[in-house]
Each structure stands twice: as structure tokens, then as C-alpha cells.
CSV table of C-alpha atoms and ligand atoms in Angstrom, one decimal:
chain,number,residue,atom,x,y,z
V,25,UNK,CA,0.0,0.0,0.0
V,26,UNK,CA,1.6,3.4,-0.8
V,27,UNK,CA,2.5,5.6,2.3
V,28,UNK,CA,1.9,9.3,2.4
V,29,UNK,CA,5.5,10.2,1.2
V,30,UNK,CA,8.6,9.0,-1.0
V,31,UNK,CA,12.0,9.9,-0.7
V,32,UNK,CA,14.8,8.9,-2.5
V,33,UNK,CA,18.3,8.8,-1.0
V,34,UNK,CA,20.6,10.7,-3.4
V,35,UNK,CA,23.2,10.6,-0.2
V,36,UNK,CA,23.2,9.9,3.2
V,37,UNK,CA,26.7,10.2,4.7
V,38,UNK,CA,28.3,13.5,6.5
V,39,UNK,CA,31.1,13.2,4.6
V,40,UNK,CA,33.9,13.3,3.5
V,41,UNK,CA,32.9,11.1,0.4
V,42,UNK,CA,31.8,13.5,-2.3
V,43,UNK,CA,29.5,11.5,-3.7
V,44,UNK,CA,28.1,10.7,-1.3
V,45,UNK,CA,27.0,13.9,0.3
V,46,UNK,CA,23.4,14.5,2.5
V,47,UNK,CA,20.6,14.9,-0.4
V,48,UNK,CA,17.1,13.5,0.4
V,49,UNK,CA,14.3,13.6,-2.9
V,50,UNK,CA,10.8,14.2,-1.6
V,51,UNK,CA,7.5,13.8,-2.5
V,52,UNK,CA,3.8,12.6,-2.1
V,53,UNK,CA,3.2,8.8,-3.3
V,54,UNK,CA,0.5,9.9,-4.8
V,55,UNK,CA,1.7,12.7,-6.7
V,56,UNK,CA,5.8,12.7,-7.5
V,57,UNK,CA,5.3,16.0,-9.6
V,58,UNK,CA,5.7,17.9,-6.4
V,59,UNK,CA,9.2,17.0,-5.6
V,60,UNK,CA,12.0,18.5,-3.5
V,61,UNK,CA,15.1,17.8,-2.8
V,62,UNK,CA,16.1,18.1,1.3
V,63,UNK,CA,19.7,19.4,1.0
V,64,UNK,CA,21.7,18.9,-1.8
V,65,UNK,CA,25.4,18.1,-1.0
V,66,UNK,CA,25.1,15.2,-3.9
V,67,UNK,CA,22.2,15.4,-6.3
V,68,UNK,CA,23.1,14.3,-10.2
V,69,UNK,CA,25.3,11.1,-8.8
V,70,UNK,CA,22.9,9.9,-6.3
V,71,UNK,CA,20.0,10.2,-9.2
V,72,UNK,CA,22.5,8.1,-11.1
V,73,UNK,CA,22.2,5.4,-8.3
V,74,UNK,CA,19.2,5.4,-8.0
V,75,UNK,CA,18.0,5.5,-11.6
V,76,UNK,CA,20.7,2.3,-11.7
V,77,UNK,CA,18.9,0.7,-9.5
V,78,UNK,CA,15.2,1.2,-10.9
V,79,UNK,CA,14.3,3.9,-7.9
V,80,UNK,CA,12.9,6.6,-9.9
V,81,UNK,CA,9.9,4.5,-11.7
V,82,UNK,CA,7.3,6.5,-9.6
V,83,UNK,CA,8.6,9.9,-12.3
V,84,UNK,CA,6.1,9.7,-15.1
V,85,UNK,CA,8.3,10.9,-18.1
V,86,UNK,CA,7.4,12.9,-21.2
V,87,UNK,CA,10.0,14.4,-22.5
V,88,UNK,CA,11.4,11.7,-24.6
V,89,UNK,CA,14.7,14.4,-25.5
V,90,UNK,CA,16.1,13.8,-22.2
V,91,UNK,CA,17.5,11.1,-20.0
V,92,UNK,CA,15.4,10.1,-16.9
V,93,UNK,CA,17.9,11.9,-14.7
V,94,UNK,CA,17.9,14.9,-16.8
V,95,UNK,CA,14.3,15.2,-17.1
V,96,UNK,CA,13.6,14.5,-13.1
V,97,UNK,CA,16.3,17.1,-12.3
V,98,UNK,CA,14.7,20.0,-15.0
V,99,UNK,CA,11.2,19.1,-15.0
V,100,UNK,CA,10.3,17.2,-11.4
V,101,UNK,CA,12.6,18.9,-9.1
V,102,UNK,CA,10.9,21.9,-8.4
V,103,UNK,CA,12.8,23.5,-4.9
V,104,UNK,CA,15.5,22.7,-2.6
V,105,UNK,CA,15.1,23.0,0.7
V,106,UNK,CA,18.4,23.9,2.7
V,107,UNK,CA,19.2,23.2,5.7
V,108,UNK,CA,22.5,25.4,6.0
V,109,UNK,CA,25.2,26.7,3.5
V,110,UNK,CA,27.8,24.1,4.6
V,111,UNK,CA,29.8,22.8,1.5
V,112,UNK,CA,28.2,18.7,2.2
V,113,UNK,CA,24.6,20.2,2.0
V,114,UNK,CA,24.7,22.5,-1.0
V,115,UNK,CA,27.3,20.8,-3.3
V,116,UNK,CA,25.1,19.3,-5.8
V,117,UNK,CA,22.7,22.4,-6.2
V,118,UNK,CA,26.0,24.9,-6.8
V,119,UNK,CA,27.3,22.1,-9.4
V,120,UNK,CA,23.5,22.0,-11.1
V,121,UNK,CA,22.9,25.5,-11.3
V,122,UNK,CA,24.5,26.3,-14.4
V,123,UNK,CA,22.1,24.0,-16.2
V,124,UNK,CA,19.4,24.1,-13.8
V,125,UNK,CA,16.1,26.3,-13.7
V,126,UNK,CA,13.1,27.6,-12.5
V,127,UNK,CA,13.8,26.5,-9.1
V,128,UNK,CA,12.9,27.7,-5.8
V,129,UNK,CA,15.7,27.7,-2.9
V,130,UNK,CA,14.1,27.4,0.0
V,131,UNK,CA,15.8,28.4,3.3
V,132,UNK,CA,16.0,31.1,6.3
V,133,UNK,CA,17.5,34.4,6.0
V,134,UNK,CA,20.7,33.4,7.7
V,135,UNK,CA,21.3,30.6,5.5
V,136,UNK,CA,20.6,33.1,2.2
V,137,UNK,CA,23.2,35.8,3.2
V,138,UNK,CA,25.6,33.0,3.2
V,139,UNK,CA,24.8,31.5,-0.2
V,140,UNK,CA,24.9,35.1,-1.8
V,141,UNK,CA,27.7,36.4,0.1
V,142,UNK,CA,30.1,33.3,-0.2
V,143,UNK,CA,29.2,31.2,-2.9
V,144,UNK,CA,27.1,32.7,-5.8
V,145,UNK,CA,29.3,36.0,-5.4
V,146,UNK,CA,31.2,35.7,-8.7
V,147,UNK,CA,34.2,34.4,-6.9
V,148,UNK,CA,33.4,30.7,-5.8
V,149,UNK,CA,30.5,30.8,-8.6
V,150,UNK,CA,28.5,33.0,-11.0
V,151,UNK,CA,25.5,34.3,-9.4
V,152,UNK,CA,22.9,31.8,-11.1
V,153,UNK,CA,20.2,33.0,-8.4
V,154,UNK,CA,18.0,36.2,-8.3
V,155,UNK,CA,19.8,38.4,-4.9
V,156,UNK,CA,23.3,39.4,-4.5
V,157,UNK,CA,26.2,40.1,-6.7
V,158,UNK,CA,25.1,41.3,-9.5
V,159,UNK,CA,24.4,40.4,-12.5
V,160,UNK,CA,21.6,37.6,-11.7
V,161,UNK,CA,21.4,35.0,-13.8
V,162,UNK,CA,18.1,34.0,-12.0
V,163,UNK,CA,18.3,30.3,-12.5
V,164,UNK,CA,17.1,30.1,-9.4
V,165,UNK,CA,15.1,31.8,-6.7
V,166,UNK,CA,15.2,32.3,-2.8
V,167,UNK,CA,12.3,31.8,-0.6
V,168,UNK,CA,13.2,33.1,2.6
V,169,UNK,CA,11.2,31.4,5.2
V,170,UNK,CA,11.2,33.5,8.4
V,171,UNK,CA,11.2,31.2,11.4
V,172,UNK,CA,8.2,29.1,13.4
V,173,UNK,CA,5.6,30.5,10.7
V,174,UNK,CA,4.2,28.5,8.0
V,175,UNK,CA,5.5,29.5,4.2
V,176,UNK,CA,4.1,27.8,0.7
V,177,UNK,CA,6.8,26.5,-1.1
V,178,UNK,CA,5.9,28.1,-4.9
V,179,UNK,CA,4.8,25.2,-7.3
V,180,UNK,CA,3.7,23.0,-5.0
V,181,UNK,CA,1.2,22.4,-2.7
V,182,UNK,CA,3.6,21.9,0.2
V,183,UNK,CA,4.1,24.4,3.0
V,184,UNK,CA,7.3,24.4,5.5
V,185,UNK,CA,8.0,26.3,8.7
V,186,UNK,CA,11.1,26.5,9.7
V,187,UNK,CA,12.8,26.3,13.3
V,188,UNK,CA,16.9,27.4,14.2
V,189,UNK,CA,19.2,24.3,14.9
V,190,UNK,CA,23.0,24.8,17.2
V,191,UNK,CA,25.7,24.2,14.4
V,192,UNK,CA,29.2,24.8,16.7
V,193,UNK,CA,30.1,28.4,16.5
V,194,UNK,CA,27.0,29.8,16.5
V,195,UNK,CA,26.4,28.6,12.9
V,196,UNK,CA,22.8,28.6,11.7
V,197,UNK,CA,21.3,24.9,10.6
V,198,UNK,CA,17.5,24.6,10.6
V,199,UNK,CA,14.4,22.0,11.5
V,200,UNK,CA,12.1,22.0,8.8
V,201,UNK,CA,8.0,20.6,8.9
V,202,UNK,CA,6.8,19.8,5.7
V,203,UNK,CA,3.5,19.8,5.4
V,204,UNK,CA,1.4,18.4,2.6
V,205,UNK,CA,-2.7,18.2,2.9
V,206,UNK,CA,-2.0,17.9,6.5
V,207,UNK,CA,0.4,14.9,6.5
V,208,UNK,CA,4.1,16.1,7.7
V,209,UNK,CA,7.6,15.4,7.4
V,210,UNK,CA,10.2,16.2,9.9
V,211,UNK,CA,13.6,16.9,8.2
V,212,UNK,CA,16.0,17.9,10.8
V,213,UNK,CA,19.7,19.3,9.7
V,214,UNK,CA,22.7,19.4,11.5
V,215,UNK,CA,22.7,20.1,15.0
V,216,UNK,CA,24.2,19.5,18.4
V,217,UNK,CA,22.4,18.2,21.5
V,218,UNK,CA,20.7,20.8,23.7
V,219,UNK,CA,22.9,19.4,26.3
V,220,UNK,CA,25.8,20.1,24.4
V,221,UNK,CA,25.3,23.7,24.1
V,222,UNK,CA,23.1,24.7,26.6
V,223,UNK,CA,20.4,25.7,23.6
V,224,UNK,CA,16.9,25.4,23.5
V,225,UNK,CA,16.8,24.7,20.1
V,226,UNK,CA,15.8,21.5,19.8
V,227,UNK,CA,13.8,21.4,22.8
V,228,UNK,CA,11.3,24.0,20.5
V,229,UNK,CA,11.3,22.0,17.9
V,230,UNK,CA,10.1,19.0,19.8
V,231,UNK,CA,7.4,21.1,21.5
V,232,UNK,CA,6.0,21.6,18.2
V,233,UNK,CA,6.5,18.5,16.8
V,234,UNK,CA,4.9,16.9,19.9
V,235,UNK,CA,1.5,18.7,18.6
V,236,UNK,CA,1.6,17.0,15.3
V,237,UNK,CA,2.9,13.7,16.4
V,238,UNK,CA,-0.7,14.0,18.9
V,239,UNK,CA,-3.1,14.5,16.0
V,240,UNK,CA,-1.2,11.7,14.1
V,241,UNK,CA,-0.1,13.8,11.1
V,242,UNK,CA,3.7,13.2,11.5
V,243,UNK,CA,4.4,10.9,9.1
V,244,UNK,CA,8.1,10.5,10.3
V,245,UNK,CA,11.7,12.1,10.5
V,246,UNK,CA,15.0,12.5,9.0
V,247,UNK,CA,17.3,12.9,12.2
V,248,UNK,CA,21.0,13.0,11.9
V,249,UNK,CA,23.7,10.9,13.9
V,250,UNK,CA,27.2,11.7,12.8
V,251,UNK,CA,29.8,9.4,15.2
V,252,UNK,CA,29.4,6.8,17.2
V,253,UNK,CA,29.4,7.4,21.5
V,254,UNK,CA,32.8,6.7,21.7
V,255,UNK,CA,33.9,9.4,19.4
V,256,UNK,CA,31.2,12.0,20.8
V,257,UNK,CA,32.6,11.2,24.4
V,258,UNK,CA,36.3,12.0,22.8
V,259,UNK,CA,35.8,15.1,21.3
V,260,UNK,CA,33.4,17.6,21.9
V,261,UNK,CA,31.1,17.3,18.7
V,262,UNK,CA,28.3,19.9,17.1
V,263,UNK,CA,26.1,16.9,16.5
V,264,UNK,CA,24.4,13.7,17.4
V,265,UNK,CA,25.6,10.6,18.3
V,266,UNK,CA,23.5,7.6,19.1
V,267,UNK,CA,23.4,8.1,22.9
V,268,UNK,CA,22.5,12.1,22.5
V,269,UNK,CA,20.2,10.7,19.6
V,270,UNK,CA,17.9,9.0,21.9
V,271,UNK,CA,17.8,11.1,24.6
V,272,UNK,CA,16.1,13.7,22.1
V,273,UNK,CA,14.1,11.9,21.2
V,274,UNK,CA,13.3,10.4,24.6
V,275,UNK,CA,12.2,14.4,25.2
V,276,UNK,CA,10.4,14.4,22.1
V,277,UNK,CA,8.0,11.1,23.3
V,278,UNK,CA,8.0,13.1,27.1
V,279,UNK,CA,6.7,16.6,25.8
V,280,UNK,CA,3.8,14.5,23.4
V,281,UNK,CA,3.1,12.0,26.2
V,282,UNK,CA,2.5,9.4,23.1
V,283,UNK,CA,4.3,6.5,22.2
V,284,UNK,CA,6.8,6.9,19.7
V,285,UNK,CA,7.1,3.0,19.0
V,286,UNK,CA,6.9,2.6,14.9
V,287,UNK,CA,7.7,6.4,13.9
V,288,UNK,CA,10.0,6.1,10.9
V,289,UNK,CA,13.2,7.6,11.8
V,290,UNK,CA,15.5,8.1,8.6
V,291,UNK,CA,19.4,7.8,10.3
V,292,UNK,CA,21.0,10.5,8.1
V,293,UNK,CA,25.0,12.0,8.2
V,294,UNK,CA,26.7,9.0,9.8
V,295,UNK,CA,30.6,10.1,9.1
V,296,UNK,CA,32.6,7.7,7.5
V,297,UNK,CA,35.8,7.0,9.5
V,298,UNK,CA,38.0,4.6,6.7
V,299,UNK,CA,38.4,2.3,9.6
V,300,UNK,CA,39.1,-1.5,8.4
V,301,UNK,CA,38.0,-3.0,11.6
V,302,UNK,CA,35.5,-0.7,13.2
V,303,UNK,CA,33.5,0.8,10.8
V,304,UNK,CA,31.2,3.8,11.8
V,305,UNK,CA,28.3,3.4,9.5
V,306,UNK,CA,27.8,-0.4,11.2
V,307,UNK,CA,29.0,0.8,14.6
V,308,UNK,CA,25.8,3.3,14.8
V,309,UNK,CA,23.7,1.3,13.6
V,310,UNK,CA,24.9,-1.2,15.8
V,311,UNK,CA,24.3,1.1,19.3
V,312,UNK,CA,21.6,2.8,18.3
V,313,UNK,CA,19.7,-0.5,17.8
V,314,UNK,CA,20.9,-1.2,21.1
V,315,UNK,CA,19.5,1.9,23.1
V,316,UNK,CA,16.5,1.8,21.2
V,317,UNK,CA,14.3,1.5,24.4
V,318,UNK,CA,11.7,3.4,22.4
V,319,UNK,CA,10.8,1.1,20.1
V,320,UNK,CA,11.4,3.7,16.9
V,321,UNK,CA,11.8,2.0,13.4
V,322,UNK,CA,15.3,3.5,12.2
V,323,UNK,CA,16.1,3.5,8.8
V,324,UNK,CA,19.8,3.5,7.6
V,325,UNK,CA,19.6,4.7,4.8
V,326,UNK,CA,22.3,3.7,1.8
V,327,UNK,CA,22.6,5.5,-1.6
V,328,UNK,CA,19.8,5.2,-4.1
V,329,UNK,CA,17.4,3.8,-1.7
V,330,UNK,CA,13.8,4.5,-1.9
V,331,UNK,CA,11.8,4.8,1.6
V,332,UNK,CA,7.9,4.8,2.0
V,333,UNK,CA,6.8,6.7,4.9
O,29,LIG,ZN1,27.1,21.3,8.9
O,30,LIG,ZN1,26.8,18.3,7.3
């Protein structure tokens, strides 16, 4: 039976595999014309897996010109949603946009002045989007989404509202809820315990994800968990690692006071380590199957995949 929503896994790592970079397609099984990609650190090569391996069948093609690929990228894809300007979230969208257009880029104000200021400045890039450096090449627009208020994304019939995520140094990553006919998706980007910095952050966006999760309209999550405890212990980290992981969302099931057994959990940003004996893909996977007191369905997610919420 088809869920509400599709997403195809153009990458799920942190890094630092290039081609492998955090990209999540999105869109409503019933309708795959409203599709948006959920960062965009690889996008072309992880179409390319997963057109390899028969994952974009649900893209009714017309235009018998182009290659699936190219026709899902020009003709499906209409926004990205971003959840910060690092390099491993926006790498495919910079590489596309000199071919790319008529697409929305979706993100807060913080995130904007970063894109325009330090990568389509006419420096790192030409200025294929519509603010900035001039001259635009308007390949591509921004929607700034102010935070907690609900903003349409253009072309679509999906709305997101947008919530401020601890990056280390004060660096801006955001939550997004999207919402489509009242079913939602959680897409959270990088972040750091609220215990780590002594934020609030998350804590918000649990409160209001607690609300939707109540009136059984969240259809699931895209969380990230980037090292393994061990490594989190070590070093003090800007992100999640399986123990942290679960204690959010420990606070999450608290604050809704409803069971959080089944929710789809997508694992995303696991950081490669090159290790020969101790990988950290398997080793997360491992302990966060082994904390999992909560009874969440986790998906670890490999390239190419394609998940039904
Ligand atoms: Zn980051
Ligand atoms: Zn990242």
C-alpha cells in the first residue's frame, strides 16, 4: 500500500565522500510532480544510483529528449530545501545550477546571506540566483522562510515552517515541517544536543513536533547521527551521536506524552571513519539498535534507496 510520502536517498553520509553527500528527494506517493530535494550536497550522482537501480519509476516521463535523470532534475525537481550553507549540504545544487532552472531555494534568511555572500558571489561561482552580486542570472530563486511561521513553497502544494538548529560556532542549521494536505515530514539538519550547548533549540522543535505527532499527522523524520558514542565522548562534537540521539528523542515522546514506538526515523549524516575494523556506518547502527528503548523503526539509509513513509 503506498504511504503518504517517497524519498529517495541521493546521499546519506556527513562526509567526507563527495559522492556521497546529504541529499534526500521528496514527495507525495501519490503525486511525485511535487518533488523537493532536502539538501543537496550530492544530487546528479545519487540520481544516477538510484536511476541504476530502478528507484525513480514513480517519475512519469514525457520528454522523450532527455535522459530520466535529466528530465527529473529539469522538469520534477521543483525547490530545494536547505538546511545550512555548509559545503556537504549544497554541493550538488551549486554544481546543477548552471544547467538548472526555474527552481525555488528554500531556506532562512541566515542561510541566504551566506549563499549570496560566499558562494554565488562571482568568486566561488557565478551568481545563477535572483539576490546578490550582480548580474543575476536568475536560474534560481530564494524563498526566505522566516522562522516558526508556516511559508508555501511556490509550485507546490507543500508548505514548511522552519525552526533554528545549534551548528558549533554559532552557525545557523534549521528544522524543517513539511506539510502536505496535513500529512508532515520532519527533516532535521545538522545540530548538536541541547545538552551540548546549553540551547533550547531542539527542545522548540520537539514542542511543536509533539503537537503534530498528537493529532497523528507526522508521518516520520529524517534525524542525523554523525559518530558513534565513543567518538562524541572524545571530542566535543556539534552533533548527534547515538546516545544524545535518543535522549532527544526520549524528550520528544516526554513533551507528546504518546508512544513513539513505529515512527520512521530516517538515520541520516553518519561520518565515514576509513576504519578496516571498526567501521562507523555499522557501529551506529549497531548502538543505536541497542539503546532503542523506544521502540522507533530507524532507517539507515544507503545511496539510491527509496523509503515509503
Ligand atoms: Zn554542517
Ligand atoms: Zn553536514
Amino acid at each position: 500500500m503506498a504511504g503518504d510520502f517517497c524519498a529517495i536517498v541521493l546521499g546519506c553520509s556527513g562526509g567526507p565522500r563527495e559522492n556521497n553527500l546529504s541529499g534526500y528527494l521528496l514527495y507525495p506517493c501519490q503525486d511525485p510532480n511535487q518533488l523537493l530535494a532536502l539538501d543537496a550536497g550530492t544530487l546528479l550522482g545519487g540520481m544516477d544510483v538510484a536511476h541504476a537501480r530502478h528507484h525513480l519509476k514513480d517519475f512519469d516521463l514525457t520528454h522523450k529528449e532527455l535522459t530520466t535523470v535529466g528530465e527529473v532534475l529539469l522538469h520534477k525537481l521543483k525547490a530545494y530545501v536547505i538546511s545550512h550553507a555548509h559545503l556537504d549540504h549544497i554541493c550538488g545544487l551549486v554544481s546543477a545550477s548552471a544547467v538548472d532552472m526555474r527552481k525555488s531555494i528554500v531556506a532562512t534568511d541566515a542561510t541566504i546571506e551566506n549563499l549570496k555572500d560566499h558562494i554565488f558571489n562571482w568568486v566561488i561561482w557565478p551568481n545563477f540566483v535572483n539576490e546578490g552580486r550582480t548580474p543575476y542570472l536568475s536560474h534560481y530563486h530564494y524563498v526566505h522562510v522566516p522562522l516558526e511561521k508556516k511559508t508555501a513553497i511556490p509550485h507546490t502544494d507543500f508548505s514548511v515552517e522552519a525552526f533554528l538548529l545549534s551548528h558549533p560556532h554559532e552557525y545557523p542549521s534549521t528544522a524543517f515541517f513539511l506539510e502536505y494536505h496535513s500529512s508532515v515530514m520532519l527533516y532535521v539538519g545538522d545540530t548538536s544536543p541541547d545538552s551540548f550547548e546549553d540551547s533550547k533549540h531542539l527542545s522548540q522543535v520537539w514542542k511543536h513536533a509533539a503537537s503534530i505527532l498528537q493529532e497523528g499527522r507526522l508521518k516520520g523524520m529524517f534525524l542525523e547521527c554523525s559518530v558513534p558514542n565513543e567518538e562524541a565522548d572524545k571530542i566535543r562534537h556539534g552533533h548527534l551521536s547515538p546516545k544524545t540521539m535518543i535522549q532527544e528523542l526520549a524528550a520528544l515522546q516526554q513533551q507528546a506524552g504518546v508512544s513513539l514506538k513505529g515512527l520512521k526515523v530516517v538515520v541520516t549524516h553518519r561520518k565515514e571513519n576509513f576504519s578496516s575494523h571498526s567501521d562507523n556506518f555499522d557501529l551506529i547502527e549497531k548502538q543505536l539498535t541497542e539503546l532503542n528503548h523506544l521502540e522507533i523503526k530507524f532507517i539507515f539509509p544507503s545511496q539510491g534507496d527509496r523509503i515509503v513513509f
